[in-house]
Coordinates of C-alpha atoms in Angstrom, one line a residue:
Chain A
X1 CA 37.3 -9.6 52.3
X2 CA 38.5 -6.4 54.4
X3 CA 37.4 -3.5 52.6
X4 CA 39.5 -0.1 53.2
X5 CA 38.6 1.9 54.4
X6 CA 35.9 0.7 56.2
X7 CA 32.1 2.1 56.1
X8 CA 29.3 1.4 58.6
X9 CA 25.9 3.5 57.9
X10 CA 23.0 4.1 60.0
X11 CA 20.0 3.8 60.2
X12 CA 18.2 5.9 62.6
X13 CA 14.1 5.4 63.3
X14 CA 12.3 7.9 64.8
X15 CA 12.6 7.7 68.4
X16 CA 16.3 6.7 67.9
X17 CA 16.2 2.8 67.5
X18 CA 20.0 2.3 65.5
X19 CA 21.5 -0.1 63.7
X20 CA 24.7 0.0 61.6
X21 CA 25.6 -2.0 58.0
X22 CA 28.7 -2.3 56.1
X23 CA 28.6 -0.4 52.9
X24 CA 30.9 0.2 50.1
X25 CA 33.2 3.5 50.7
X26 CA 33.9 4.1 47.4
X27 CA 29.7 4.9 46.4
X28 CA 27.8 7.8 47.8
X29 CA 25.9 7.7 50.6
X30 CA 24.7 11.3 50.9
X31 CA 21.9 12.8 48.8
X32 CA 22.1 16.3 48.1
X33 CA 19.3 17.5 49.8
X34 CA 20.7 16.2 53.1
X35 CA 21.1 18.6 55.8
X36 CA 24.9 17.8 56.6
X37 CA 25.6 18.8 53.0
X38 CA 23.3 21.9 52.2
X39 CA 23.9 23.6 55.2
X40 CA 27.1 21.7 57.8
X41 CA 24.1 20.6 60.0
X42 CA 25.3 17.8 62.0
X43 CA 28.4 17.1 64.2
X44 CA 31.2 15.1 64.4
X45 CA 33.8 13.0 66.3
X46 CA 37.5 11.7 64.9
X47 CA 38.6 9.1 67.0
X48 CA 42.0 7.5 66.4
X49 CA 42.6 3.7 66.6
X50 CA 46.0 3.3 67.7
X51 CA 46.7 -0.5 67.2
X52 CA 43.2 -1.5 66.7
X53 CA 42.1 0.5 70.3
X54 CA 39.6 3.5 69.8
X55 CA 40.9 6.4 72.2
X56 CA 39.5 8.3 74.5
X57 CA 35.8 6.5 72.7
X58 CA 33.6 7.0 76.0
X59 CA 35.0 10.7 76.1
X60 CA 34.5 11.1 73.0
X61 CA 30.9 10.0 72.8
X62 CA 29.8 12.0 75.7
X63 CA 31.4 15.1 73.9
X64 CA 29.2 13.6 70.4
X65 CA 25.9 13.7 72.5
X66 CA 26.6 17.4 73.8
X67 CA 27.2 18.6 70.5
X68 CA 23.7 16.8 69.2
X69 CA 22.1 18.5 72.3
X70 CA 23.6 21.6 71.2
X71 CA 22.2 21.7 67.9
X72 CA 18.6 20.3 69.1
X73 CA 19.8 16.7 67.3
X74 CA 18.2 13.3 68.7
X75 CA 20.7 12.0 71.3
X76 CA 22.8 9.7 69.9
X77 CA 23.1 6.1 71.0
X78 CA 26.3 6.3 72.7
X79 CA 26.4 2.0 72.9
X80 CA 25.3 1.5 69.7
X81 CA 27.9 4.1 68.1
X82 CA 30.9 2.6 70.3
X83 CA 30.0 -0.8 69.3
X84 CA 30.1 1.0 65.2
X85 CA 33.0 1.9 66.2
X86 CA 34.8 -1.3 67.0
X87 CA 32.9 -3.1 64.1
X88 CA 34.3 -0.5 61.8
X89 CA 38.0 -0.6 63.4
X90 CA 37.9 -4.7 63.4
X91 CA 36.4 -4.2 59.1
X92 CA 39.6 -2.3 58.6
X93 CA 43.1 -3.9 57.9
X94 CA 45.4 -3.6 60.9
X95 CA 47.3 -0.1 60.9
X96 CA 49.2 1.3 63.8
X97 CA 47.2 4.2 63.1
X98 CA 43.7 4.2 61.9
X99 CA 41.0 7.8 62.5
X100 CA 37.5 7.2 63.1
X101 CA 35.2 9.5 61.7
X102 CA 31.6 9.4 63.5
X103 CA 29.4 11.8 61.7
X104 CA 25.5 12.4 62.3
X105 CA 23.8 15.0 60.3
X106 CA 20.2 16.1 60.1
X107 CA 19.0 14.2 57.8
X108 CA 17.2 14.7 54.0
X109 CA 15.2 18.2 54.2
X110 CA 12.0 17.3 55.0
X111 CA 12.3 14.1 56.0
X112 CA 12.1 12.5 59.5
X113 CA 15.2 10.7 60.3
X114 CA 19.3 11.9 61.3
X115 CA 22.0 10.7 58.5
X116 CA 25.2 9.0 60.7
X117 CA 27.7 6.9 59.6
X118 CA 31.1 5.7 61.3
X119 CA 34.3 5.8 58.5
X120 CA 37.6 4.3 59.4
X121 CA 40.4 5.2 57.5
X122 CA 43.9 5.2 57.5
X123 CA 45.5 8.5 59.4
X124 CA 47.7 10.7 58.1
X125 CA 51.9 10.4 58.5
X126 CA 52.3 13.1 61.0
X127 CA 55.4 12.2 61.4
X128 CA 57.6 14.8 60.9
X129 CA 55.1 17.7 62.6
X130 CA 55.2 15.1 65.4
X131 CA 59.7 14.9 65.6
X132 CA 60.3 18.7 64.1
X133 CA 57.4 20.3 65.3
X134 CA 54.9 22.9 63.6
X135 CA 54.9 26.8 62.4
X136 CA 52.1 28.5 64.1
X137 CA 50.3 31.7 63.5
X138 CA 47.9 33.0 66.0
X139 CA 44.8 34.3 64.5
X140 CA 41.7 36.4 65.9
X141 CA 38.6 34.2 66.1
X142 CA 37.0 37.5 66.6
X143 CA 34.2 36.7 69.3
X144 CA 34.4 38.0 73.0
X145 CA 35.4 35.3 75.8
X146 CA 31.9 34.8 76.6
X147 CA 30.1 33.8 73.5
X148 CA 29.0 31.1 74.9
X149 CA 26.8 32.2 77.5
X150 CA 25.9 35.3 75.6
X151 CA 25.2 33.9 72.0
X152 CA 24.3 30.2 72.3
X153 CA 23.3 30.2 68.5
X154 CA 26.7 30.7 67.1
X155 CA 27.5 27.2 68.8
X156 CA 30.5 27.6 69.7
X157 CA 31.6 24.8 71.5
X158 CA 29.9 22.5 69.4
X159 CA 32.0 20.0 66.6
X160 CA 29.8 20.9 63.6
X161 CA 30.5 20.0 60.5
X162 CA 30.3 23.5 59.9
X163 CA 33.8 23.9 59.6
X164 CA 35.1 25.6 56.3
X165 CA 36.2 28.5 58.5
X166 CA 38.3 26.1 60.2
X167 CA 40.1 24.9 57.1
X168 CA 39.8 28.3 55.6
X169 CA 42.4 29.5 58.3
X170 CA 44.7 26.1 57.6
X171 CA 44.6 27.3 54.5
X172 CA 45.3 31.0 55.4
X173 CA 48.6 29.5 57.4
X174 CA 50.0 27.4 54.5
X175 CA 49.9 30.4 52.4
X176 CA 51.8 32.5 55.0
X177 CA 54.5 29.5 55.7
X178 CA 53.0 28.2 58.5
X179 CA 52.0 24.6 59.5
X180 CA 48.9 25.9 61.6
X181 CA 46.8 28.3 63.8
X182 CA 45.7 28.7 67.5
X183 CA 43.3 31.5 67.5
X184 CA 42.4 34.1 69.8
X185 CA 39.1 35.6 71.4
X186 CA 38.3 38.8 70.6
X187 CA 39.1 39.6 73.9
X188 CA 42.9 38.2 74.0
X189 CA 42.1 35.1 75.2
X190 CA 43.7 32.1 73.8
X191 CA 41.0 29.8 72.4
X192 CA 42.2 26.3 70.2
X193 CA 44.1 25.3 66.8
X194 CA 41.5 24.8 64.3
X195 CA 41.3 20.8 65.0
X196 CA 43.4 21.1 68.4
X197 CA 43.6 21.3 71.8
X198 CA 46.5 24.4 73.0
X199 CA 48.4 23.1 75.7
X200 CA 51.4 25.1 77.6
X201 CA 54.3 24.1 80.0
X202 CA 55.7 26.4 82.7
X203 CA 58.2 24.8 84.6
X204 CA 56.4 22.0 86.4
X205 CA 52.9 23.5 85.3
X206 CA 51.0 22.6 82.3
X207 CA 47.8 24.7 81.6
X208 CA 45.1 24.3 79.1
X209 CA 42.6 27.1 78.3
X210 CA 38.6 26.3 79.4
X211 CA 36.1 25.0 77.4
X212 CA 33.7 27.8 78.6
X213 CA 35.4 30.6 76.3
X214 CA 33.7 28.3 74.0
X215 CA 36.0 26.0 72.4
X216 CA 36.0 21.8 72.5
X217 CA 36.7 19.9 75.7
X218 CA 39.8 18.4 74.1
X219 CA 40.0 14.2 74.7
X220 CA 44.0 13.9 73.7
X221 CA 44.6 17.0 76.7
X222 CA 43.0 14.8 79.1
X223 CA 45.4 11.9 78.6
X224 CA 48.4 14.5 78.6
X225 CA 47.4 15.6 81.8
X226 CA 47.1 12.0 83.3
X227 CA 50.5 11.9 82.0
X228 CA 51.8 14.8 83.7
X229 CA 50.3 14.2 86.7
X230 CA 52.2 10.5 86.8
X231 CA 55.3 12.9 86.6
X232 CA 54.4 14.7 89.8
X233 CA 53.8 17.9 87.9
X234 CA 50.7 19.9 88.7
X235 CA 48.0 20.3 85.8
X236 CA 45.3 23.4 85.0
X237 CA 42.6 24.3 83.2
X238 CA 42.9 28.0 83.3
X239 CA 42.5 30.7 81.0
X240 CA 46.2 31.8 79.0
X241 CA 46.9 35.3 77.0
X242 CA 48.9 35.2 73.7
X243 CA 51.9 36.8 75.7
X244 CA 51.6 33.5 78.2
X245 CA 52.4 31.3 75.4
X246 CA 55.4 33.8 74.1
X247 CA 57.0 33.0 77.5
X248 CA 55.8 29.4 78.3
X249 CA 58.7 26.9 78.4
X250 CA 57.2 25.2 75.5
X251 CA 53.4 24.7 73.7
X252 CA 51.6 21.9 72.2
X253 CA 48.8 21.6 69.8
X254 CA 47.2 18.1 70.7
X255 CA 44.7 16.5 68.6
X256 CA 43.7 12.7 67.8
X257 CA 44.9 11.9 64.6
X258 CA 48.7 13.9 65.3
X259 CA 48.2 13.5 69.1
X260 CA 51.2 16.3 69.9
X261 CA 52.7 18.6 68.0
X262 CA 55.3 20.9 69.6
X263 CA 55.2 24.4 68.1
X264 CA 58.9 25.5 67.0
X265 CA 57.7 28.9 66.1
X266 CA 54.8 31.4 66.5
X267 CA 54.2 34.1 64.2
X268 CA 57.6 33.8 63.0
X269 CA 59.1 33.8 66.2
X270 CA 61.6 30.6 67.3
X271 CA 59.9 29.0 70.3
X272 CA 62.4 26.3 72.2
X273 CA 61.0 22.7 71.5
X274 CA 61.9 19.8 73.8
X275 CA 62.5 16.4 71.9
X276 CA 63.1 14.3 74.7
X277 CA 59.5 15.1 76.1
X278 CA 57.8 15.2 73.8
X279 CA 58.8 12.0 72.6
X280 CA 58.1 11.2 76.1
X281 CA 54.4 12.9 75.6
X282 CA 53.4 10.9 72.4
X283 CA 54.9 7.5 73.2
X284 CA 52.4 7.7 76.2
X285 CA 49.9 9.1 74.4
X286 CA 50.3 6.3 71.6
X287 CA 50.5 3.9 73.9
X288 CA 48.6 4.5 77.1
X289 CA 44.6 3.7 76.0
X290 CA 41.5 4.7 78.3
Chain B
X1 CA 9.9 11.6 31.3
X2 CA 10.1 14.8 33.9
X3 CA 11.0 13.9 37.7
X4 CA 10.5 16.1 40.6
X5 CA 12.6 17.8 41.7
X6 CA 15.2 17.6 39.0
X7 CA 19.0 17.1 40.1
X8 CA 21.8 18.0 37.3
X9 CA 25.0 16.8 38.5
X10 CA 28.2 18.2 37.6
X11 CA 31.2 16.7 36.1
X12 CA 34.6 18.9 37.1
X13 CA 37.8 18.3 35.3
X14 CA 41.2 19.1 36.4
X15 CA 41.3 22.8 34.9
X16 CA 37.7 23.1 35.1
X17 CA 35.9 22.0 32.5
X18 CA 32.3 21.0 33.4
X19 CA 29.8 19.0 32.0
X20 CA 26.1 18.4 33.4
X21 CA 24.3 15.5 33.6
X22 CA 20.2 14.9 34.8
X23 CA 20.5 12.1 37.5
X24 CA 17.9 10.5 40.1
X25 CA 17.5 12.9 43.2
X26 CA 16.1 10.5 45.0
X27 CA 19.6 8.5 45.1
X28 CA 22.5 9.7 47.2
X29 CA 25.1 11.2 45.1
X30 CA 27.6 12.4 48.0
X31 CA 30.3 10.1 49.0
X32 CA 31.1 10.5 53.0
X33 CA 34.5 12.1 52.6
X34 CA 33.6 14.6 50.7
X35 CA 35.1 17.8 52.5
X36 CA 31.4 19.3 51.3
X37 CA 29.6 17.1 53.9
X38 CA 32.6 16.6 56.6
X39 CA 34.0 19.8 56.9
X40 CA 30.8 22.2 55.5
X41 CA 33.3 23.4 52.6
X42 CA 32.0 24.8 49.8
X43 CA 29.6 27.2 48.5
X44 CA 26.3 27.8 47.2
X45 CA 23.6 29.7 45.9
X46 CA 19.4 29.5 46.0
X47 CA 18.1 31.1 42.5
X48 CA 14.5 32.0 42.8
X49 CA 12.8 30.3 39.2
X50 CA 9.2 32.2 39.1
X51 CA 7.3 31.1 36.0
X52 CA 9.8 29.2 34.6
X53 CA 12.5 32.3 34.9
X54 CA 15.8 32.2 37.0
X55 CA 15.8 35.2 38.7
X56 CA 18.7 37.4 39.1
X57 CA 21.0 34.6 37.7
X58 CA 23.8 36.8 36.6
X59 CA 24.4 38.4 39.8
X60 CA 24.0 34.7 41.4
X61 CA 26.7 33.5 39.7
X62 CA 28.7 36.1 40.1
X63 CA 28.3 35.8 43.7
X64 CA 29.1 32.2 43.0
X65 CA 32.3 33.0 41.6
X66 CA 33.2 35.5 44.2
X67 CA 32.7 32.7 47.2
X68 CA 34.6 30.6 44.9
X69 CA 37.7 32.9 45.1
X70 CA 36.6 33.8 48.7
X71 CA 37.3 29.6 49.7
X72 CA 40.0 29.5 47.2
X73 CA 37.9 26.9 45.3
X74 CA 38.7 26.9 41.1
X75 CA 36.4 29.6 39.7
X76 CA 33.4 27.7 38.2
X77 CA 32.7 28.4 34.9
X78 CA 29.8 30.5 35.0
X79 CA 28.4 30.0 31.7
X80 CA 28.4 26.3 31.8
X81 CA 26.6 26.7 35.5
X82 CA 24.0 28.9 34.0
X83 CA 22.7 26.6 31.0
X84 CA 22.6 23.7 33.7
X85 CA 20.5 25.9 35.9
X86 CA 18.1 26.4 32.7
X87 CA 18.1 22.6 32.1
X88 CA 17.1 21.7 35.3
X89 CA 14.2 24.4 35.6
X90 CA 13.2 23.4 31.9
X91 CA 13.4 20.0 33.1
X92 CA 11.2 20.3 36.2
X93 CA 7.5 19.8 36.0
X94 CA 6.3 23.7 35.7
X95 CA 5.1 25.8 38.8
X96 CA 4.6 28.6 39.5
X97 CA 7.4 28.8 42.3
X98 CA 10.7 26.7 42.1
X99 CA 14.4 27.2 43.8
X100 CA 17.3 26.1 42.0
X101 CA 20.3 25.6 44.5
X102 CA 23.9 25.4 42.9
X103 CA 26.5 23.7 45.2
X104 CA 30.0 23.5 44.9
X105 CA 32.0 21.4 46.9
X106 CA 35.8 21.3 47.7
X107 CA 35.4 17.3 46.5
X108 CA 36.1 13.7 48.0
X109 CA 39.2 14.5 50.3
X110 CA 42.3 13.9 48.3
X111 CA 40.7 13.9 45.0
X112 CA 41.3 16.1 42.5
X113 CA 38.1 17.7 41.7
X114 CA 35.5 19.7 43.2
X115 CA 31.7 18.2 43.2
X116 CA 28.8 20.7 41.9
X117 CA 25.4 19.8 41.4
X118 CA 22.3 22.0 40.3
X119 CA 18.8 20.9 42.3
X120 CA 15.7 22.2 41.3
X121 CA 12.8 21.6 43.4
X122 CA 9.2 23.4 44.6
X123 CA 9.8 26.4 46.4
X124 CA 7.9 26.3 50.3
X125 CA 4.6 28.4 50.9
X126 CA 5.7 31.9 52.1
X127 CA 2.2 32.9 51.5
X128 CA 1.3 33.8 55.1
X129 CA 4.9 35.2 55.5
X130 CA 4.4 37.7 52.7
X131 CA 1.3 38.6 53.7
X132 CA 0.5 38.9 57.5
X133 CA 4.9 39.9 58.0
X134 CA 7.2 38.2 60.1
X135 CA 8.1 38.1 64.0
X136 CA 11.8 39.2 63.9
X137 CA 14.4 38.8 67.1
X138 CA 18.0 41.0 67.1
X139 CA 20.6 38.7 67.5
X140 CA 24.1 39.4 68.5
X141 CA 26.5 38.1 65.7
X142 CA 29.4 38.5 67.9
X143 CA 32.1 40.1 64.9
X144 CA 33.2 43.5 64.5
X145 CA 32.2 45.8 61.6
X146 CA 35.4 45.3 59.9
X147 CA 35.7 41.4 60.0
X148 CA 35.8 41.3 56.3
X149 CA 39.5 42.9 56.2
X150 CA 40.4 42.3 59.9
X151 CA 39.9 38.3 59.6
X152 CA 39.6 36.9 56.1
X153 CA 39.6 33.4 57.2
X154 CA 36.8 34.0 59.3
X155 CA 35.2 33.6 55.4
X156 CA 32.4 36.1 56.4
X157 CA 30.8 37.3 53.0
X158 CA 31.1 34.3 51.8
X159 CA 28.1 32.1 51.1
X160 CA 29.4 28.9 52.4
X161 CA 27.7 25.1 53.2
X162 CA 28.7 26.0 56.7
X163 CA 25.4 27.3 57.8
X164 CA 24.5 25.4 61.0
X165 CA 24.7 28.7 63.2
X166 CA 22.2 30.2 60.7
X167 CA 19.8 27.3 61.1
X168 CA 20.0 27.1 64.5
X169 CA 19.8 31.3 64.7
X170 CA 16.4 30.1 62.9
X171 CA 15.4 27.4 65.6
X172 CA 16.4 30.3 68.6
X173 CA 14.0 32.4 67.3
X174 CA 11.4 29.9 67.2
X175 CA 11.7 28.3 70.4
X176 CA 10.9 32.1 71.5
X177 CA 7.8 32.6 69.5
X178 CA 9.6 34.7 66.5
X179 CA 10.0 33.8 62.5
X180 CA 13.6 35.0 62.0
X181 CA 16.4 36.7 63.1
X182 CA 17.9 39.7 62.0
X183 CA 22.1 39.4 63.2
X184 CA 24.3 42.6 64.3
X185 CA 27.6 43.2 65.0
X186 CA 29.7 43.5 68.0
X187 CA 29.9 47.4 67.1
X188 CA 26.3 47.7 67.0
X189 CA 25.7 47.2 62.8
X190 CA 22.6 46.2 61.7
X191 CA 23.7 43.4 59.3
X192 CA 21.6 40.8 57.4
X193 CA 19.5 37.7 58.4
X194 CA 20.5 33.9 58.3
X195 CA 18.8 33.7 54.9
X196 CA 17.6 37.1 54.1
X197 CA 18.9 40.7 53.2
X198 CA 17.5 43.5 55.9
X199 CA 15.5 46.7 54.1
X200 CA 14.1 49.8 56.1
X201 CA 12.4 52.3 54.7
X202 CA 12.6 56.0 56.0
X203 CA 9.7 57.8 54.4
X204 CA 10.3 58.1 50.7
X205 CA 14.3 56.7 51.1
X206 CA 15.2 53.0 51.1
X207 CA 18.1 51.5 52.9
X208 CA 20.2 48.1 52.8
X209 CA 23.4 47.7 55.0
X210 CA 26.9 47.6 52.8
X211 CA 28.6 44.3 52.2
X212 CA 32.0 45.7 53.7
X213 CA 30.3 44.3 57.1
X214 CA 30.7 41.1 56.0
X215 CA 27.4 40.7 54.9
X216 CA 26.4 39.3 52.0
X217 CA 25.1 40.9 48.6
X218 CA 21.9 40.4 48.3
X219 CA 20.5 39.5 45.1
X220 CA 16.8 40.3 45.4
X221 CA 17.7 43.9 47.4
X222 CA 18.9 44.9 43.8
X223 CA 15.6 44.2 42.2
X224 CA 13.6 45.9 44.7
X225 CA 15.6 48.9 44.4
X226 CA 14.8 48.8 40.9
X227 CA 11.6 48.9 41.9
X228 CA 12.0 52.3 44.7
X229 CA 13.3 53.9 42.0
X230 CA 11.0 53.6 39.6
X231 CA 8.6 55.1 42.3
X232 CA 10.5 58.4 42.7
X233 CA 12.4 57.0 46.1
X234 CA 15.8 57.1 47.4
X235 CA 17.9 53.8 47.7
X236 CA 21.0 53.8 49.8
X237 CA 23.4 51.3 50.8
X238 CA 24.3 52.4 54.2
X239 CA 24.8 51.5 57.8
X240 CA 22.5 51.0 60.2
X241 CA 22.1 50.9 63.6
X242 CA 19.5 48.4 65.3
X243 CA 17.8 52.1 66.8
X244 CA 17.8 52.8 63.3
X245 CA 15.0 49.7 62.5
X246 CA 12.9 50.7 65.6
X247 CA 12.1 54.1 63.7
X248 CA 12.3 52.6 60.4
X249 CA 9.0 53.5 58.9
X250 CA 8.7 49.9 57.7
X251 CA 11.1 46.9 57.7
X252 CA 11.4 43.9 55.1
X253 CA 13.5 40.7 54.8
X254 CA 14.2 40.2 51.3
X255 CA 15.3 36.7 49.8
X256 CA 15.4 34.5 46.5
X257 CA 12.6 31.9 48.1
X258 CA 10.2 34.3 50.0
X259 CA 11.2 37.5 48.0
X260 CA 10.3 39.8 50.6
X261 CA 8.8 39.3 54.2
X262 CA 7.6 42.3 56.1
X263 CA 8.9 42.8 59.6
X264 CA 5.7 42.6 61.9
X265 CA 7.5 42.9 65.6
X266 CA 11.1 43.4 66.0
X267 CA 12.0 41.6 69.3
X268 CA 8.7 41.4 70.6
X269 CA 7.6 45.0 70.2
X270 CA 5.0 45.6 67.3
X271 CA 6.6 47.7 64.2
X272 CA 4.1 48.9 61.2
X273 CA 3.8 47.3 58.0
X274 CA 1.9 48.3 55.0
X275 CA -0.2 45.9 52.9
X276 CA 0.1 48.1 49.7
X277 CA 3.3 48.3 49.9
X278 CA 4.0 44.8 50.1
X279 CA 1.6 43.8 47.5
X280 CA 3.5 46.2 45.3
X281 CA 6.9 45.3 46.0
X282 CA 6.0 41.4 46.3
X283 CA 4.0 42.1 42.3
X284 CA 7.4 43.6 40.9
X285 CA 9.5 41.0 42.2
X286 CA 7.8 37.9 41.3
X287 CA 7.0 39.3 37.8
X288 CA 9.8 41.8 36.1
X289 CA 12.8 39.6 35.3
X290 CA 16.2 40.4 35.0

């Protein structure tokens, strides 16, 4: 009987060797001296399944292994995982829209193996961010552009599970009317949304700030680039100031589960929306797999 | 009959009534979508329980409570937390050295109640730590001074799960030969360490940085200022500058599990510490209770 959602748990021997099993959803699975729990050490990936096809997977996997290298983790096994992946999207009922979430933590304190486990479940209706688009307020992050290079410790740039900061400025944004947040280095540079990717339109130009001011290498932007490319219109990875996306002829918060949002507003301000592409933007993107 | 360690779980109803339960640690009691272990959100403390005593509980838990309202988590009812904490240290098999940890999560995403446990287990052997000092690197924590008002939802002075960047803080300063770290601003402020609360003494005046920086409160700083002045000494919550711990005439990292660590080297260069003076201060804090 399909289960849902659907559960796959590892288990990881020293050395790496991994093997998945279905397990129930609805018991725990974590003790609470696990690593992942008593201090967000570990990393994740959400991956959507848009009509039974994980997105974006082999991106995604290579961005799972950097984070483990980041945070001194044993390399994931990217085949194994993918092949998780499917299992766990095939265990699921058929949804147009399922998320993916692979998470590998630590492990028990003390012990000598990583926790992981692959958890499909059904996405949220982003329906009406994705049609009326979202309120955004841009907050300071409140580390200088090069954080990266300069304080490797703070992993930045990494998808920890440490991320209560994240969902602490979500929450911040609900409580000031707004949907959600692209935040700012401390140096004016604009970074990401708290589970997105910014992207900004000029004309014919889209741009998308670099991973090296310490933010994720975002997998829906790269498929919203081959789009824009197919249209003839020239794509950049480039660093953009808070006053570039006051002027820009529209902006975008991508993610996987919402895939693209178009922001009608920032910090109270009316920003022009176009329906016609981004419908455009998101049937690709819902439709187009890699 | 008594397990080791001894696990207390909490039961959270809509409007906050709690009830505690002993359950086996050595079963996983964390279900994969809590927001807890996917999204490092929630909060917790480490209470120190020397000879059978929770140390400092009062101002644990109110620390709890603040984090609590910090994450916009309901306010855990303190009273109820602080029998559990007994019952699960009178319920552990006696030694001279346990840690009680208190977790409180924001619960199984879309659920309707957070998940708390109380975990009581041995504390680790700080003995050489206490005694021979600690091997300390400076490291950059990238925030201004004023984070705390600046950037709220940056949840600094909070003590949340999200704590990879203060493990792998930890794992930086082993890979280059030190014990711990010691963070500081992006104005130059001494602040505190990933687990520990900084204290310099300048001759017969002792001196702990002021939570405003976004720092936490440390518990065990209180005690040993109890202790400085009850010798006749000074005790001042001020700012300081990392110049400031290069003169210092001795430097300590205080905490619930070691209680207090001197500072042996301070980025490599060696700094004086003085084995009476720890043996006193170590003496007073594992034996006068409050």
């Amino acid at each position: 009987m399909l289960t849902s959602p659907a559960l796959f748990l590892a288990e990881i021997r020293p050395g790496g060797a991994t093997t998945f099993a279905q397990v129930d959803p609805s018991a725990p699975h974590v003790r609470v001296d696990d690593l992942g729990v008593t201090r967000g050490d570990g990393i994740f990936e959400s991956v959507a399944v848009v009509d039974g096809n994980p997105q974006s997977l082999r991106h995604h996997l290579d961005r799972f292994a950097r984070s483990a290298a980041l945070l001194d983790l044993p390399a994931p096994d990217t085949a194994v995982w993918a092949r998780a992946v499917a299992d766990a999207a095939a265990a699921h009922p058929p949804a147009p829209e399922l998320l993916a979430k692979l998470v590998l933590t630590r492990g028990v304190e003390g012990g000598d193996a990583p926790t992981g486990w692959v958890h499909v479940f059904p996405a949220h209706d982003y329906g009406s961010q994705r049609t009326a688009g979202i309120d955004v307020l841009v907050l300071e992050r409140a580390y200088p552009s090069d954080v990266v290079t300069r304080a490797p410790w703070l992993l930045q740039g990494a998808k920890t599970l440490s991320y209560a900061l994240n969902t602490a400025s979500l929450r911040y944004a609900r409580a000031h009317g707004a949907d959600d947040v692209v935040f700012v280095s401390a140096g004016g540079d604009v970074l990401e949304g708290p589970n997105s990717t910014v992207l900004a339109r000029f004309a014919d130009r889209w741009v998308t700030p670099p991973p090296e001011l310490g933010i994720l290498d975002g997998t829906t932007v790269g498929r919203a680039f081959a789009w824009a490319a197919d249209r003839g219109d020239g794509t950049e990875v480039a660093r953009l100031r808070v006053d570039d996306l006051r002027v820009a002829d529209a902006v975008w918060l991508l993610s996987s589960g919402r895939q693209s949002a178009p922001v009608r507003s920032l910090d109270g301000v009316p920003r022009p929306t176009d329906a016609a592409l981004q419908a455009e933007l998101l049937h690709h993107l819902l439709t187009v797999h890699d």
